Coordinates of N, CA, C and O in Angstrom, one line a residue:
X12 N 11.9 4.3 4.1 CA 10.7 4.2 4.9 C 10.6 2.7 5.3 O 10.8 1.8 4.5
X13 N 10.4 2.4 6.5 CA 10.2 1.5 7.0 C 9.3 0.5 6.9 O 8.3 1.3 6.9
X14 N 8.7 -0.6 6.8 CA 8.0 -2.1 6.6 C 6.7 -1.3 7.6 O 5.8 -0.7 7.0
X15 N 6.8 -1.3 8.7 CA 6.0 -0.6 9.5 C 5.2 0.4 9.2 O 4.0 0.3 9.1
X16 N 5.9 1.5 9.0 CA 5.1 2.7 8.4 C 4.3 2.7 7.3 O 3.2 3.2 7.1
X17 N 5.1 1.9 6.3 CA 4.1 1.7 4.9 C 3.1 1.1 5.4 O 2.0 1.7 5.2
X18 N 3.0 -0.3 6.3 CA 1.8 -0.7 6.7 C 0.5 0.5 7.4 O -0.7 0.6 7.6
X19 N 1.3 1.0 7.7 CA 0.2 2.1 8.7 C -0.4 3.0 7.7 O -1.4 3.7 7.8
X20 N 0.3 3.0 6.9 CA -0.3 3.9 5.3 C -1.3 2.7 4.8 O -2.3 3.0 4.1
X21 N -1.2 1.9 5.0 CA -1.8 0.7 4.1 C -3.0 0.5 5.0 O -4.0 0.0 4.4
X22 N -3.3 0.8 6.4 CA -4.2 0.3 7.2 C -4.8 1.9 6.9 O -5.9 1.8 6.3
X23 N -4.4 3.2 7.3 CA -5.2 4.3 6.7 C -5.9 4.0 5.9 O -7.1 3.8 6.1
X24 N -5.3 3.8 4.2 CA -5.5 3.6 3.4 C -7.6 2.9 3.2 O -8.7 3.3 3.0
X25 N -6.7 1.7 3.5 CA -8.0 0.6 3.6 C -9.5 1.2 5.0 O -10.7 1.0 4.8
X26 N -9.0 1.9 5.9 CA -9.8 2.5 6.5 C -10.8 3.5 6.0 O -12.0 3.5 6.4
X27 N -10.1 4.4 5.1 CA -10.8 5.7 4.7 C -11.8 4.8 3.2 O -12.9 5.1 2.8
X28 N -11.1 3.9 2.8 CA -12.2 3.1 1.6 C -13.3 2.4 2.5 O -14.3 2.0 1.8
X29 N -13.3 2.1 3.5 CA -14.3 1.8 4.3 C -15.2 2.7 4.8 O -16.4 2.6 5.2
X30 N -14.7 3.5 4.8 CA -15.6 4.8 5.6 C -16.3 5.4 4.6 O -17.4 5.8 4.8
X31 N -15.6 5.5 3.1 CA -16.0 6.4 2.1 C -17.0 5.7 1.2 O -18.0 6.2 0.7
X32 N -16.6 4.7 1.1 CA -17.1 3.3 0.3 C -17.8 4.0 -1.0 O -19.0 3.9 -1.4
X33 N -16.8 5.1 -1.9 CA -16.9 5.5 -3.2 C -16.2 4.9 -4.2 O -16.3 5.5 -5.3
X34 N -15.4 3.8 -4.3 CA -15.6 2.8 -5.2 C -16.5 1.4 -5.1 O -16.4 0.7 -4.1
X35 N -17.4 1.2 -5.9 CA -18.2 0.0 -6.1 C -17.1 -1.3 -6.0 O -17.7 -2.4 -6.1
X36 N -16.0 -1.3 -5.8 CA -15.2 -2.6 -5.3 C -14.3 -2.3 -4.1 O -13.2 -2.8 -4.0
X37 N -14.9 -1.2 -3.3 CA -14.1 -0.8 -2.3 C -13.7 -1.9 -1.2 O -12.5 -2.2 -0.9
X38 N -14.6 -2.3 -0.6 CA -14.2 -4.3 -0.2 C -13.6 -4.8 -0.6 O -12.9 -5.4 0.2
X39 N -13.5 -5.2 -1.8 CA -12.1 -5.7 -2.5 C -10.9 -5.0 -2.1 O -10.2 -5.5 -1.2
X40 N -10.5 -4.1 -2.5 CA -9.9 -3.0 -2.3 C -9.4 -2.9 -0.9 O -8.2 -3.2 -0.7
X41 N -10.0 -2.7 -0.1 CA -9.3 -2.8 1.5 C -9.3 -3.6 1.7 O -8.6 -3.7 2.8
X42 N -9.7 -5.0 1.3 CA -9.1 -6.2 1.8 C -7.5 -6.5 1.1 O -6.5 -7.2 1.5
X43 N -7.6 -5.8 0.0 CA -6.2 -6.4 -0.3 C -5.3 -5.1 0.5 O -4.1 -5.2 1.0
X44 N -5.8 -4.2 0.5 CA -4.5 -3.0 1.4 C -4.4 -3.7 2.8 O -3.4 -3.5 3.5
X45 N -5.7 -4.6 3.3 CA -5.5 -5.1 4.7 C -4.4 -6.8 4.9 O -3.8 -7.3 5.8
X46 N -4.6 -6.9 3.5 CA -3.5 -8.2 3.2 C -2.3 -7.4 3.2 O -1.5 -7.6 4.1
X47 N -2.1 -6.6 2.5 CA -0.7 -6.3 1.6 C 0.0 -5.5 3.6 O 1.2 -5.4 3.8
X48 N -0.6 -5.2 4.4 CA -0.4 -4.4 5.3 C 0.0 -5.6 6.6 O 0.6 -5.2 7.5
X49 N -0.4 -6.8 6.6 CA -0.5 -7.9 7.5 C 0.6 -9.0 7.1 O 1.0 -9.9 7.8
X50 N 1.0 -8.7 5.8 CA 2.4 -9.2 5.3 C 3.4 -8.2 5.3 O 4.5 -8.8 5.3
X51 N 3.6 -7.1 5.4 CA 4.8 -6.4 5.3 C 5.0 -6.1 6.5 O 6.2 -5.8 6.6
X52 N 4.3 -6.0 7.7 CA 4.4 -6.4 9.0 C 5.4 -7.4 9.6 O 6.3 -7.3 10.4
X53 N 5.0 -8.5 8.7 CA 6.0 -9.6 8.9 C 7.4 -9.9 7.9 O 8.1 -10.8 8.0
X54 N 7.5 -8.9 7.0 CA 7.9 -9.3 5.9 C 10.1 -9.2 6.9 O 10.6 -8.6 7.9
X55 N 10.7 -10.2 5.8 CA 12.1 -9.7 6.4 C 12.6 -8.9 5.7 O 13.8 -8.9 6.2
X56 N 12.5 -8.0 4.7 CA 13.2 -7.5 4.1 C 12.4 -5.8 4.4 O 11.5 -5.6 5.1
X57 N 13.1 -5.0 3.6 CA 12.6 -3.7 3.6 C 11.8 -3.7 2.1 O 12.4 -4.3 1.2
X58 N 10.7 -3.1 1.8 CA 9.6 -3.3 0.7 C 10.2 -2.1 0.1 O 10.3 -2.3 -1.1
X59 N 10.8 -0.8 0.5 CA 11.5 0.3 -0.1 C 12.6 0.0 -1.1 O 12.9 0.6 -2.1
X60 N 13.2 -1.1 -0.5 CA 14.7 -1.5 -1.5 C 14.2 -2.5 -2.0 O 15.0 -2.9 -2.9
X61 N 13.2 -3.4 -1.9 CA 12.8 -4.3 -2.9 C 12.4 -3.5 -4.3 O 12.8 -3.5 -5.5
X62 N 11.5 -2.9 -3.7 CA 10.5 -1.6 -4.9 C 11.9 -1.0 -5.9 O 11.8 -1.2 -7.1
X63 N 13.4 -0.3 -5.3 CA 13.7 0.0 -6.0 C 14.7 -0.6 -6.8 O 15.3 -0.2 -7.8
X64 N 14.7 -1.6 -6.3 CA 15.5 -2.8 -7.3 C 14.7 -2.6 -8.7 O 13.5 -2.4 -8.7
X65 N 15.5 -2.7 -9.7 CA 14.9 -3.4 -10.9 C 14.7 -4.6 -11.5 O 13.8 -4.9 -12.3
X66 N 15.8 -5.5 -10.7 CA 15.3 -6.7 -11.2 C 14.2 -7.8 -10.0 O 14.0 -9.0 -10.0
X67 N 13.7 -6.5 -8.8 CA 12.5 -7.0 -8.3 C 11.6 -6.7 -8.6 O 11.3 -6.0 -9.5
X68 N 10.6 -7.4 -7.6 CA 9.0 -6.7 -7.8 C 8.8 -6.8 -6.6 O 9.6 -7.3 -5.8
X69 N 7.3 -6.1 -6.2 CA 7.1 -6.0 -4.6 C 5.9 -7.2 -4.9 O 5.6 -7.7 -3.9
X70 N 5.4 -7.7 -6.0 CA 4.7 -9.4 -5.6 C 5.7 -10.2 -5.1 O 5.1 -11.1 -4.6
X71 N 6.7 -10.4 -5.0 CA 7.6 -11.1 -4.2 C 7.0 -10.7 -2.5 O 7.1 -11.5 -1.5
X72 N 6.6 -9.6 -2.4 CA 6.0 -10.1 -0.6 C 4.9 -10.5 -0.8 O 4.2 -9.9 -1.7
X73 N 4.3 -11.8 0.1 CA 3.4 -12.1 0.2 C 1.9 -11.6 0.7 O 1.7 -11.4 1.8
X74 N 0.9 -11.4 -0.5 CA -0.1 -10.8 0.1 C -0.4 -9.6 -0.9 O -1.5 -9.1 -1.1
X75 N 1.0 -9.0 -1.8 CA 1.2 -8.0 -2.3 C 0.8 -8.6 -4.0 O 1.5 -9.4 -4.6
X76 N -0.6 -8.0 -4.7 CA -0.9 -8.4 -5.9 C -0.1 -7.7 -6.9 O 1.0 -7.1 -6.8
X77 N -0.7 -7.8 -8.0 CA 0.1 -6.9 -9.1 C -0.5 -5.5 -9.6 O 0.1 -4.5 -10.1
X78 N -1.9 -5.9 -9.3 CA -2.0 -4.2 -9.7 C -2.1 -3.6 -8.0 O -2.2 -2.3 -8.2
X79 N -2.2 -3.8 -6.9 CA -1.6 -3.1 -5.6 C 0.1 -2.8 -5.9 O 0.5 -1.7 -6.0
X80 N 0.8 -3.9 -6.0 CA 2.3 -3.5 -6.7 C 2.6 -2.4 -7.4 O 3.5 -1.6 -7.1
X81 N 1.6 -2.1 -8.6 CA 2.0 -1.7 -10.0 C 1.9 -0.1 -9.5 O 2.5 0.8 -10.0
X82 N 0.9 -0.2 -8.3 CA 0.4 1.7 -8.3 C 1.7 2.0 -7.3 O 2.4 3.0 -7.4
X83 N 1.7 1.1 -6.5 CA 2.5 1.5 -4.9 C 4.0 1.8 -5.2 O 4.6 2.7 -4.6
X84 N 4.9 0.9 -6.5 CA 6.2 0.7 -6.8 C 6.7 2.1 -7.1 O 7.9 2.5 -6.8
X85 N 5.7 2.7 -7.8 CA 6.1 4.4 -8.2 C 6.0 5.0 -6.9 O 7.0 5.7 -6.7
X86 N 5.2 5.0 -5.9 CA 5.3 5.6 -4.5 C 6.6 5.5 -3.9 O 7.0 6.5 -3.4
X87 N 7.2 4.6 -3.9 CA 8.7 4.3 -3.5 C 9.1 4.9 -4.0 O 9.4 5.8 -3.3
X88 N 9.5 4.9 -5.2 CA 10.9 5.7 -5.7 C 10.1 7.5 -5.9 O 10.7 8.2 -6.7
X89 N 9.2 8.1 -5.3 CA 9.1 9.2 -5.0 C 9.0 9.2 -3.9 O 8.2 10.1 -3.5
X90 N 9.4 8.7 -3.2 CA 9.4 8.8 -1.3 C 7.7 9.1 -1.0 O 7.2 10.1 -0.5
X91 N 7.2 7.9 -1.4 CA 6.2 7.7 -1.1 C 4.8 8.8 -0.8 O 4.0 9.1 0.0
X92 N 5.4 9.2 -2.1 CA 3.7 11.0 -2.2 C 2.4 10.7 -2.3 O 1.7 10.6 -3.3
X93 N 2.2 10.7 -0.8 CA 0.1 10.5 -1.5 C -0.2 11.7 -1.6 O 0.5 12.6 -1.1
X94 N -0.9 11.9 -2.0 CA -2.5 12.9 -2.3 C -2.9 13.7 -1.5 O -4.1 13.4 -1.1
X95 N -2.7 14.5 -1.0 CA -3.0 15.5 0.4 C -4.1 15.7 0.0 O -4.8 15.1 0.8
X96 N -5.0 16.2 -1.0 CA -6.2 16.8 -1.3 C -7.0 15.8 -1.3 O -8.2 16.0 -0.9
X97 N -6.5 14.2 -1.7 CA -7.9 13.4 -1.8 C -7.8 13.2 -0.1 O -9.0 13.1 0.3
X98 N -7.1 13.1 0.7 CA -7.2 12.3 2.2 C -8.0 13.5 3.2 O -8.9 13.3 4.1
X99 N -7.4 14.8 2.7 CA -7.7 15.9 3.5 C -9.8 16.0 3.0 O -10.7 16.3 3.7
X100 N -9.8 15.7 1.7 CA -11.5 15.9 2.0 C -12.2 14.5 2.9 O -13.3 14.0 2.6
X101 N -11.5 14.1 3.7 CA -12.3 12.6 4.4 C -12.8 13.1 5.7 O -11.9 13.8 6.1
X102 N -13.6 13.1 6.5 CA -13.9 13.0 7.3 C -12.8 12.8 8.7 O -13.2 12.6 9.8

């Protein structure tokens, strides 16, 4: 998956916590999917073969924290499976 596409997951992502605003730190929260999405944009590497290196991490891209890392890194190496059921009840 491409640097691009993740980000467009990343900007969904952060959009639907705006709209839904069902976590009490959901602003936190989309601001960092809106960081982590405004760096991988620019990033030069692919964040897919970073993720599945072992001796990387995806805090090596800038913008990218550790607990945004920690959930996303397993998404990679399952070819990135979200949740059909949580996205599909959104508006």
């Amino acid at each position: 998956m491409e640097n691009r596409e993740i980000a467009a997951i990343f900007e969904e992502i952060s959009n639907l916590m705006k709209i839904t605003q069902e976590d009490p730190k959901w602003s936190f929260k989309a601001a960092a999917y809106d960081r982590a999405r405004r760096s991988l944009e620019g990033f030069h590497e692919r964040a897919e073969d970073l993720a599945r290196d072992p001796q990387r991490k995806l805090t090596e891209i800038p913008g990218v924290g550790e607990d945004l890392a920690g959930r996303k890194s397993g998404c990679f190496r399952r070819s990135w499976g979200l949740n059909p059921s949580r996205i599909s009840k959104r508006p």
